[in-house]
Tab-separated table of C-alpha atoms in Angstrom:
chain	number	residue	atom	x	y	z
A	1	UNK	CA	-0.034	0.011	-0.104
A	2	UNK	CA	1.144	3.626	-0.400
A	3	UNK	CA	2.336	5.625	2.193
A	4	UNK	CA	0.407	9.127	3.136
A	5	UNK	CA	3.878	11.126	2.035
A	6	UNK	CA	4.682	8.879	-0.934
A	7	UNK	CA	4.158	11.275	-4.174
A	8	UNK	CA	1.616	10.241	-6.640
A	9	UNK	CA	2.542	8.654	-9.634
A	10	UNK	CA	1.510	11.135	-11.787
A	11	UNK	CA	3.752	13.640	-10.215
A	12	UNK	CA	6.841	12.079	-10.935
A	13	UNK	CA	6.100	10.175	-14.496
A	14	UNK	CA	7.233	13.004	-16.625
A	15	UNK	CA	10.720	13.142	-15.341
A	16	UNK	CA	10.737	9.048	-15.175
A	17	UNK	CA	10.566	8.942	-19.144
A	18	UNK	CA	13.258	11.280	-19.327
A	19	UNK	CA	15.340	9.222	-17.306
A	20	UNK	CA	14.571	6.307	-19.024
A	21	UNK	CA	16.205	7.961	-22.360
A	22	UNK	CA	19.350	8.814	-20.321
A	23	UNK	CA	19.597	5.109	-19.227
A	24	UNK	CA	19.583	4.220	-23.076
A	25	UNK	CA	21.749	7.097	-23.841
A	26	UNK	CA	24.469	5.658	-21.640
A	27	UNK	CA	23.935	2.080	-22.760
A	28	UNK	CA	24.563	3.180	-26.539
A	29	UNK	CA	27.682	5.408	-25.694
A	30	UNK	CA	30.980	3.490	-27.264
A	31	UNK	CA	33.000	1.848	-24.711
A	32	UNK	CA	36.981	1.814	-24.896
A	33	UNK	CA	38.249	-1.565	-25.556
A	34	UNK	CA	39.237	-2.242	-21.880
A	35	UNK	CA	42.216	-4.152	-23.121
A	36	UNK	CA	43.320	-1.059	-24.624
A	37	UNK	CA	46.131	1.288	-22.819
A	38	UNK	CA	44.908	4.183	-21.227
A	39	UNK	CA	46.376	7.546	-21.844
A	40	UNK	CA	45.200	9.217	-18.003
A	41	UNK	CA	46.544	8.434	-15.114
A	42	UNK	CA	43.925	6.374	-13.503
A	43	UNK	CA	45.728	3.458	-12.107
A	44	UNK	CA	44.616	2.112	-8.811
A	45	UNK	CA	46.293	2.940	-5.608
A	46	UNK	CA	47.744	-0.055	-3.589
A	47	UNK	CA	48.437	1.875	-0.548
A	48	UNK	CA	46.274	1.379	2.812
A	49	UNK	CA	44.969	5.112	2.982
A	50	UNK	CA	44.740	7.106	-0.169
A	51	UNK	CA	44.614	10.945	-0.092
A	52	UNK	CA	41.349	12.433	1.219
A	53	UNK	CA	39.631	15.148	-0.994
A	54	UNK	CA	40.179	18.646	0.084
A	55	UNK	CA	39.103	19.478	3.316
A	56	UNK	CA	36.678	22.529	3.019
A	57	UNK	CA	34.873	21.677	5.886
A	58	UNK	CA	31.492	23.780	5.353
A	59	UNK	CA	31.930	22.960	1.257
A	60	UNK	CA	30.447	19.339	2.354
A	61	UNK	CA	27.349	20.799	3.276
A	62	UNK	CA	24.184	19.987	1.042
A	63	UNK	CA	24.093	23.514	-0.632
A	64	UNK	CA	26.041	26.914	-0.013
A	65	UNK	CA	22.845	28.716	-0.576
A	66	UNK	CA	21.141	29.491	2.438
A	67	UNK	CA	18.040	30.696	0.590
A	68	UNK	CA	17.920	27.345	-1.233
A	69	UNK	CA	16.748	24.364	0.700
A	70	UNK	CA	18.465	20.848	-0.142
A	71	UNK	CA	15.615	18.922	-2.680
A	72	UNK	CA	13.926	16.134	-0.885
A	73	UNK	CA	12.204	13.167	-2.934
A	74	UNK	CA	10.388	10.601	-0.982
A	75	UNK	CA	11.182	11.643	2.442
A	76	UNK	CA	14.780	12.048	2.369
A	77	UNK	CA	17.094	14.702	1.727
A	78	UNK	CA	19.788	14.363	-0.896
A	79	UNK	CA	23.147	16.330	-2.284
A	80	UNK	CA	22.722	19.646	-3.853
A	81	UNK	CA	24.226	20.443	-7.051
A	82	UNK	CA	25.841	23.460	-5.358
A	83	UNK	CA	27.885	21.040	-2.980
A	84	UNK	CA	31.782	20.757	-3.461
A	85	UNK	CA	31.433	16.964	-3.362
A	86	UNK	CA	28.876	16.785	-5.898
A	87	UNK	CA	30.698	19.110	-8.385
A	88	UNK	CA	34.224	17.356	-7.249
A	89	UNK	CA	32.912	13.992	-8.215
A	90	UNK	CA	30.180	14.938	-11.136
A	91	UNK	CA	32.566	17.092	-13.077
A	92	UNK	CA	34.610	13.873	-14.229
A	93	UNK	CA	31.559	12.124	-15.410
A	94	UNK	CA	29.941	12.584	-18.840
A	95	UNK	CA	26.679	14.808	-18.848
A	96	UNK	CA	24.650	11.622	-19.521
A	97	UNK	CA	26.201	9.729	-16.529
A	98	UNK	CA	25.634	12.583	-14.167
A	99	UNK	CA	21.984	12.843	-15.347
A	100	UNK	CA	21.697	9.154	-14.291
A	101	UNK	CA	23.198	9.451	-11.079
A	102	UNK	CA	21.150	11.974	-9.828
A	103	UNK	CA	17.757	10.600	-11.229
A	104	UNK	CA	18.516	7.209	-9.957
A	105	UNK	CA	19.123	8.776	-6.669
A	106	UNK	CA	16.335	10.649	-6.462
A	107	UNK	CA	13.599	7.746	-8.115
A	108	UNK	CA	15.381	5.601	-5.363
A	109	UNK	CA	14.331	7.669	-2.509
A	110	UNK	CA	11.071	7.739	-4.440
A	111	UNK	CA	10.379	4.034	-4.434
A	112	UNK	CA	11.399	3.464	-0.655
A	113	UNK	CA	8.192	4.038	1.231
A	114	UNK	CA	7.935	5.394	4.868
A	115	UNK	CA	6.216	2.091	5.646
A	116	UNK	CA	9.162	0.007	4.805
A	117	UNK	CA	8.081	-1.092	1.494
A	118	UNK	CA	9.303	-0.516	-2.104
A	119	UNK	CA	7.191	0.879	-4.472
A	120	UNK	CA	7.866	-1.841	-7.210
A	121	UNK	CA	5.769	-0.123	-9.777
A	122	UNK	CA	7.954	2.837	-9.539
A	123	UNK	CA	11.134	0.956	-9.821
A	124	UNK	CA	10.109	-0.480	-12.889
A	125	UNK	CA	9.872	2.593	-15.209
A	126	UNK	CA	13.447	3.311	-14.035
A	127	UNK	CA	15.057	-0.207	-14.479
A	128	UNK	CA	15.034	-0.867	-18.125
A	129	UNK	CA	15.699	-4.537	-18.874
A	130	UNK	CA	16.893	-6.759	-21.796
A	131	UNK	CA	16.042	-10.304	-22.740
A	132	UNK	CA	18.531	-13.130	-23.117
A	133	UNK	CA	19.876	-13.396	-26.505
A	134	UNK	CA	20.990	-16.822	-27.997
A	135	UNK	CA	22.360	-14.589	-31.132
A	136	UNK	CA	25.855	-13.469	-29.789
A	137	UNK	CA	26.326	-9.619	-28.977
A	138	UNK	CA	29.830	-8.428	-29.167
A	139	UNK	CA	30.969	-11.857	-29.170
A	140	UNK	CA	28.937	-13.122	-26.339
A	141	UNK	CA	25.628	-15.191	-26.157
A	142	UNK	CA	23.309	-15.310	-22.927
A	143	UNK	CA	20.833	-17.719	-21.745
A	144	UNK	CA	18.303	-17.834	-18.944
A	145	UNK	CA	18.683	-20.854	-16.446
A	146	UNK	CA	15.971	-21.442	-14.014
A	147	UNK	CA	17.088	-22.996	-10.039
A	148	UNK	CA	13.900	-22.520	-8.329
A	149	UNK	CA	10.812	-21.178	-9.723
A	150	UNK	CA	8.636	-21.114	-6.968
A	151	UNK	CA	11.056	-18.532	-5.314
A	152	UNK	CA	12.226	-17.126	-8.909
A	153	UNK	CA	15.624	-17.681	-8.467
A	154	UNK	CA	17.519	-18.153	-11.522
A	155	UNK	CA	20.208	-16.835	-13.135
A	156	UNK	CA	21.608	-15.350	-16.536
A	157	UNK	CA	24.716	-17.355	-18.499
A	158	UNK	CA	26.998	-15.265	-20.475
A	159	UNK	CA	29.130	-17.509	-22.366
A	160	UNK	CA	32.253	-16.073	-24.836
A	161	UNK	CA	32.327	-17.100	-28.528
A	162	UNK	CA	35.833	-18.209	-30.118
A	163	UNK	CA	37.482	-20.165	-32.966
A	164	UNK	CA	38.744	-21.975	-30.193
A	165	UNK	CA	36.888	-24.938	-28.741
A	166	UNK	CA	37.510	-27.864	-26.303
A	167	UNK	CA	39.817	-25.764	-23.875
A	168	UNK	CA	38.278	-24.866	-20.364
A	169	UNK	CA	37.960	-21.494	-18.825
A	170	UNK	CA	36.842	-20.423	-15.300
A	171	UNK	CA	33.458	-19.622	-14.035
A	172	UNK	CA	32.323	-16.184	-12.525
A	173	UNK	CA	29.402	-16.114	-10.361
A	174	UNK	CA	28.194	-12.600	-10.118
A	175	UNK	CA	25.794	-11.155	-7.516
A	176	UNK	CA	24.379	-7.741	-8.594
A	177	UNK	CA	24.202	-4.525	-6.274
A	178	UNK	CA	21.367	-2.641	-5.064
A	179	UNK	CA	20.988	-2.762	-1.313
A	180	UNK	CA	19.230	-5.962	-1.604
A	181	UNK	CA	16.125	-4.181	-2.789
A	182	UNK	CA	16.658	-3.463	-6.579
A	183	UNK	CA	18.022	-4.710	-10.023
A	184	UNK	CA	18.513	-8.101	-11.754
A	185	UNK	CA	20.720	-9.794	-14.362
A	186	UNK	CA	17.976	-8.413	-16.730
A	187	UNK	CA	18.851	-4.904	-15.668
A	188	UNK	CA	20.710	-3.158	-18.632
A	189	UNK	CA	23.658	-2.078	-16.867
A	190	UNK	CA	24.065	-5.435	-15.674
A	191	UNK	CA	23.196	-7.291	-18.942
A	192	UNK	CA	24.229	-4.885	-21.836
A	193	UNK	CA	27.784	-3.685	-22.315
A	194	UNK	CA	28.856	-2.354	-19.026
A	195	UNK	CA	29.378	-4.947	-16.433
A	196	UNK	CA	28.550	-8.767	-16.707
A	197	UNK	CA	28.989	-8.982	-20.756
A	198	UNK	CA	32.005	-6.816	-20.420
A	199	UNK	CA	33.605	-8.919	-17.800
A	200	UNK	CA	32.764	-11.914	-19.521
A	201	UNK	CA	34.963	-10.305	-22.448
A	202	UNK	CA	37.531	-8.944	-20.803
A	203	UNK	CA	38.131	-12.115	-18.251
A	204	UNK	CA	37.342	-14.628	-21.018
A	205	UNK	CA	35.149	-16.471	-18.236
A	206	UNK	CA	31.775	-18.010	-18.479
A	207	UNK	CA	29.527	-15.602	-16.263
A	208	UNK	CA	26.725	-16.794	-13.949
A	209	UNK	CA	24.656	-13.708	-13.160
A	210	UNK	CA	22.074	-14.817	-10.327
A	211	UNK	CA	18.629	-13.397	-9.675
A	212	UNK	CA	18.087	-13.715	-6.102
A	213	UNK	CA	15.179	-12.660	-4.190
A	214	UNK	CA	15.139	-9.027	-2.864
A	215	UNK	CA	14.002	-7.173	0.168
A	216	UNK	CA	12.045	-6.000	1.927
A	217	UNK	CA	9.738	-8.682	0.642
A	218	UNK	CA	12.667	-11.420	1.370
A	219	UNK	CA	14.691	-10.598	4.140
A	220	UNK	CA	17.840	-11.861	5.659
A	221	UNK	CA	19.232	-14.854	4.697
A	222	UNK	CA	17.299	-15.452	1.573
A	223	UNK	CA	19.833	-13.835	-0.913
A	224	UNK	CA	22.502	-15.989	0.923
A	225	UNK	CA	20.395	-19.142	0.616
A	226	UNK	CA	19.718	-18.281	-2.994
A	227	UNK	CA	23.351	-18.262	-4.041
A	228	UNK	CA	24.325	-21.447	-2.341
A	229	UNK	CA	21.535	-22.858	-4.314
A	230	UNK	CA	23.008	-21.696	-7.699
A	231	UNK	CA	26.194	-23.238	-6.870
A	232	UNK	CA	24.737	-26.538	-5.783
A	233	UNK	CA	22.949	-26.572	-9.080
A	234	UNK	CA	26.414	-26.040	-10.729
A	235	UNK	CA	28.177	-28.767	-8.853
A	236	UNK	CA	25.724	-31.199	-9.686
A	237	UNK	CA	26.258	-30.741	-13.138
A	238	UNK	CA	22.911	-28.203	-13.909
A	239	UNK	CA	25.089	-26.693	-16.747
A	240	UNK	CA	24.771	-29.701	-18.671
A	241	UNK	CA	21.019	-29.710	-19.292
A	242	UNK	CA	20.958	-25.754	-19.264
A	243	UNK	CA	23.604	-25.500	-22.208
A	244	UNK	CA	25.747	-28.477	-22.776
A	245	UNK	CA	28.352	-26.291	-24.611
A	246	UNK	CA	28.878	-23.919	-21.813
A	247	UNK	CA	29.267	-27.044	-19.712
A	248	UNK	CA	32.106	-28.526	-22.035
A	249	UNK	CA	33.536	-25.136	-21.613
A	250	UNK	CA	33.289	-24.262	-17.998
A	251	UNK	CA	36.110	-25.247	-14.999
A	252	UNK	CA	34.282	-25.520	-12.260
A	253	UNK	CA	37.393	-25.889	-10.119
A	254	UNK	CA	37.935	-22.394	-11.049
A	255	UNK	CA	35.224	-20.650	-10.116
A	256	UNK	CA	35.013	-17.267	-8.298
A	257	UNK	CA	32.235	-15.208	-6.694
A	258	UNK	CA	32.147	-11.650	-8.029
A	259	UNK	CA	29.604	-9.002	-6.977
A	260	UNK	CA	29.204	-5.240	-6.358
A	261	UNK	CA	27.919	-3.594	-3.029
A	262	UNK	CA	25.032	-5.415	-1.762
A	263	UNK	CA	26.398	-8.353	-4.070
A	264	UNK	CA	29.892	-8.281	-2.921
A	265	UNK	CA	28.273	-8.698	0.761
A	266	UNK	CA	26.384	-11.563	-0.699
A	267	UNK	CA	29.744	-13.115	-1.860
A	268	UNK	CA	31.226	-13.192	1.492
A	269	UNK	CA	28.432	-15.071	3.060
A	270	UNK	CA	28.008	-17.516	0.016
A	271	UNK	CA	31.709	-18.128	0.266
A	272	UNK	CA	31.282	-18.874	3.976
A	273	UNK	CA	28.554	-21.145	3.163
A	274	UNK	CA	30.456	-23.157	0.565
A	275	UNK	CA	33.673	-23.236	2.547
A	276	UNK	CA	31.854	-24.860	5.888
A	277	UNK	CA	31.493	-27.834	3.692
A	278	UNK	CA	34.054	-27.851	1.128
A	279	UNK	CA	35.771	-30.946	2.533
A	280	UNK	CA	32.799	-33.276	1.961
A	281	UNK	CA	29.854	-31.230	0.699
A	282	UNK	CA	31.111	-30.468	-2.736
A	283	UNK	CA	32.022	-32.571	-5.902
A	284	UNK	CA	32.941	-30.535	-8.574
A	285	UNK	CA	32.854	-26.878	-7.676
A	286	UNK	CA	35.817	-25.207	-6.140
A	287	UNK	CA	35.909	-21.729	-5.102
A	288	UNK	CA	39.024	-20.280	-6.124
A	289	UNK	CA	38.713	-16.379	-5.337
A	290	UNK	CA	36.128	-14.140	-4.893
A	291	UNK	CA	36.071	-9.955	-5.759
A	292	UNK	CA	34.210	-7.734	-3.607
A	293	UNK	CA	33.696	-4.372	-5.507
A	294	UNK	CA	32.824	-1.728	-3.005
A	295	UNK	CA	31.168	-4.002	-0.764
A	296	UNK	CA	27.933	-2.726	1.298
A	297	UNK	CA	29.072	-3.571	5.067
A	298	UNK	CA	28.130	-1.287	8.091
A	299	UNK	CA	27.145	-1.129	11.637
A	300	UNK	CA	25.786	1.417	13.790
A	301	UNK	CA	28.715	3.424	14.233
A	302	UNK	CA	28.992	6.428	12.100
A	303	UNK	CA	32.635	6.007	10.355
A	304	UNK	CA	34.947	9.112	9.501
A	305	UNK	CA	33.931	8.719	5.478
A	306	UNK	CA	30.209	8.190	6.175
A	307	UNK	CA	30.370	11.832	7.828
A	308	UNK	CA	32.873	13.233	5.657
A	309	UNK	CA	31.410	12.156	2.555
A	310	UNK	CA	27.481	12.921	3.398
A	311	UNK	CA	27.011	14.400	0.324
A	312	UNK	CA	28.319	11.454	-2.278
A	313	UNK	CA	26.637	10.618	-5.464
A	314	UNK	CA	24.211	7.381	-4.695
A	315	UNK	CA	25.170	6.546	-1.272
A	316	UNK	CA	24.020	8.438	1.893
A	317	UNK	CA	23.467	6.978	5.362
A	318	UNK	CA	19.913	7.844	4.965
A	319	UNK	CA	19.445	5.392	2.218
A	320	UNK	CA	21.930	2.785	3.736
A	321	UNK	CA	20.055	2.913	6.963
A	322	UNK	CA	16.748	2.007	5.256
A	323	UNK	CA	18.012	-0.788	2.994
A	324	UNK	CA	19.727	-2.638	6.092
A	325	UNK	CA	16.319	-2.106	7.931
A	326	UNK	CA	14.741	-3.382	4.911
A	327	UNK	CA	16.844	-6.410	4.542
A	328	UNK	CA	17.977	-7.535	8.243
A	329	UNK	CA	15.740	-9.470	10.718
A	330	UNK	CA	12.898	-7.634	12.165
A	331	UNK	CA	14.466	-5.683	15.349
A	332	UNK	CA	17.868	-6.389	14.417
A	333	UNK	CA	20.293	-3.210	13.976
A	334	UNK	CA	23.109	-2.548	11.594
A	335	UNK	CA	25.590	-4.552	14.058
A	336	UNK	CA	23.926	-7.765	12.948
A	337	UNK	CA	26.938	-10.082	11.783
A	338	UNK	CA	25.147	-9.887	7.845
A	339	UNK	CA	26.370	-6.201	8.065
A	340	UNK	CA	28.890	-6.006	10.848
A	341	UNK	CA	30.625	-9.363	9.557
A	342	UNK	CA	33.712	-8.835	12.086
A	343	UNK	CA	31.794	-6.747	14.469
A	344	UNK	CA	31.549	-7.710	18.588
A	345	UNK	CA	28.405	-10.108	17.413
A	346	UNK	CA	29.995	-11.805	14.956
A	347	UNK	CA	30.528	-16.048	16.196
A	348	UNK	CA	32.711	-18.151	14.824
A	349	UNK	CA	36.319	-18.375	13.155
A	350	UNK	CA	36.572	-17.837	9.321
A	351	UNK	CA	36.635	-21.319	7.748
A	352	UNK	CA	39.837	-22.464	6.608
A	353	UNK	CA	38.623	-22.974	3.002
A	354	UNK	CA	37.600	-19.463	2.628
A	355	UNK	CA	39.019	-18.534	-0.411
A	356	UNK	CA	41.560	-15.209	-1.405
A	357	UNK	CA	39.602	-12.027	-1.820
A	358	UNK	CA	40.597	-8.944	-3.811
A	359	UNK	CA	38.452	-5.876	-2.507
A	360	UNK	CA	37.834	-2.858	-3.844
A	361	UNK	CA	37.420	0.364	-2.640
A	362	UNK	CA	36.419	3.997	-3.936
A	363	UNK	CA	37.745	7.115	-2.552
A	364	UNK	CA	34.588	8.984	-2.773
A	365	UNK	CA	32.506	5.968	-1.708
A	366	UNK	CA	31.015	6.584	2.089
A	367	UNK	CA	31.192	2.892	2.735
A	368	UNK	CA	35.066	2.929	2.259
A	369	UNK	CA	35.907	2.576	6.113
A	370	UNK	CA	33.789	-0.662	6.594
A	371	UNK	CA	35.559	-2.199	3.341
A	372	UNK	CA	38.808	-1.680	4.785
A	373	UNK	CA	37.780	-2.952	8.125
A	374	UNK	CA	36.720	-6.017	6.342
A	375	UNK	CA	39.835	-6.432	4.096
A	376	UNK	CA	41.871	-5.908	7.688
A	377	UNK	CA	39.739	-8.307	9.253
A	378	UNK	CA	40.744	-10.891	6.328
A	379	UNK	CA	44.290	-10.266	7.206
A	380	UNK	CA	44.219	-10.559	10.703
A	381	UNK	CA	42.469	-13.803	10.478
A	382	UNK	CA	45.290	-15.245	8.287
A	383	UNK	CA	43.440	-15.001	4.764
A	384	UNK	CA	44.620	-14.186	1.779
A	385	UNK	CA	43.398	-10.633	0.651
A	386	UNK	CA	44.783	-7.909	-1.488
A	387	UNK	CA	43.262	-4.012	-1.318
A	388	UNK	CA	42.708	-2.077	-4.367
A	389	UNK	CA	41.830	1.710	-4.139
A	390	UNK	CA	40.694	4.223	-6.724
A	391	UNK	CA	41.027	7.495	-4.676
A	392	UNK	CA	38.618	9.416	-7.207
A	393	UNK	CA	35.628	6.752	-7.745
A	394	UNK	CA	32.573	6.728	-6.445
A	395	UNK	CA	30.170	3.898	-5.344
A	396	UNK	CA	29.362	2.042	-8.438
A	397	UNK	CA	31.996	4.084	-10.692
A	398	UNK	CA	32.459	0.486	-12.736
A	399	UNK	CA	29.086	0.062	-13.934
A	400	UNK	CA	29.047	3.443	-15.746
A	401	UNK	CA	30.559	3.949	-19.454
A	402	UNK	CA	32.640	7.154	-18.892
A	403	UNK	CA	35.175	6.970	-16.482
A	404	UNK	CA	38.265	5.593	-17.453
A	405	UNK	CA	38.757	3.986	-14.063
A	406	UNK	CA	36.291	1.608	-14.667
A	407	UNK	CA	38.664	-0.053	-17.795
A	408	UNK	CA	41.533	-0.203	-15.535
A	409	UNK	CA	39.264	-1.765	-12.718
A	410	UNK	CA	38.235	-4.421	-15.020
A	411	UNK	CA	41.778	-5.367	-16.108
A	412	UNK	CA	42.487	-5.518	-12.172
A	413	UNK	CA	39.681	-8.236	-11.858
A	414	UNK	CA	41.392	-10.072	-14.905
A	415	UNK	CA	44.796	-10.037	-13.314
A	416	UNK	CA	43.217	-11.419	-9.849
A	417	UNK	CA	41.505	-14.239	-11.625
A	418	UNK	CA	44.819	-15.174	-13.733
A	419	UNK	CA	46.687	-14.909	-11.024
A	420	UNK	CA	44.704	-17.861	-9.209
A	421	UNK	CA	44.531	-20.017	-12.089
A	422	UNK	CA	46.907	-21.864	-14.158
A	423	UNK	CA	48.848	-19.405	-16.655
A	424	UNK	CA	47.988	-21.462	-19.803
A	425	UNK	CA	45.889	-19.117	-21.920
A	426	UNK	CA	42.246	-20.394	-22.344
A	427	UNK	CA	39.746	-19.478	-25.129
A	428	UNK	CA	35.979	-19.749	-25.343
A	429	UNK	CA	33.635	-21.047	-28.203
A	430	UNK	CA	30.082	-20.866	-29.492
């Protein structure tokens, strides 16, 4: 049901149609070849503490004009175009990407109702989706595979094409972001050129993009359970029935979990569940590593970055607080072990078989302190982990067509996966 303070659909319909045009315009923007060298200095930083943005104190306020209150949508205040942080980040983006960021933030706020539900009809107007295609697009074909139709759990296969056949390539199980509440493998940014298809081409791997149940309709631990069920289907030989050619190509002994934001959180929890039974519970599938892209972790504490970057694009404490309330068990707070994985309430030691991790952090991501703590927690517990930082990246930077850092990032993922498999170059086939 619609809450009393929610804007009526007719009041926001005109901007939504404009936003949808922005999305398709961005999706059609030609991407630079990710294998090509970049002329810009966009290399990631491997130092533990990237330099913070200039400390301009009040410049981070939502607005520099006292006569202009911050715009509100759906009951939340979001950053003003007059703020320093907004301008510092968005001036690096093309106008199309900038428009998508602003529009997506506003409509996300409008869709998150004050009664804790999501206006799915409103979300559907923004979330443009694409169907699977048996005909290769950019050298990659896609197939949708059901896992449990009663729960609407399925995955989209991304299969690279090549003249060579018979050689095995790694498998990437991908969990999309969206605060546990938004998006799917069919969402245009994940399905088309910007994420899964690009990852498939750059790494030369089969990508299994998981459609898991969304909050608040399905709370913790629903997406973790769905992720494990996908791994079990693969372990039982489910690819053979879904797509025999993909099954011939897939090397399940070199399986990697990759996810962004909430999807990276899911990677951690699914990997732990796999590792708990790695000795006897799995026949074919072995996790060789996991890539956590700006993982969505949190806690009751307000970290320095959450305060300092209060005006950052897409992610604010108001939005993350709402999403945690929608996902965590009723009555739980953000120190629940699903969000604060190494907090005081976390129980048990990490499993011995937990795979190596690549943790990606952005310098303009308010969640960066939690992400570094996660990396430090892995290292403190004797796990193999690598931290890569992009000092000028905002949350979700890699999914947009314009920032050159996203191409560098894709190469970083490829390097990590290559480093955790035999060095022999494998190729796929259609």
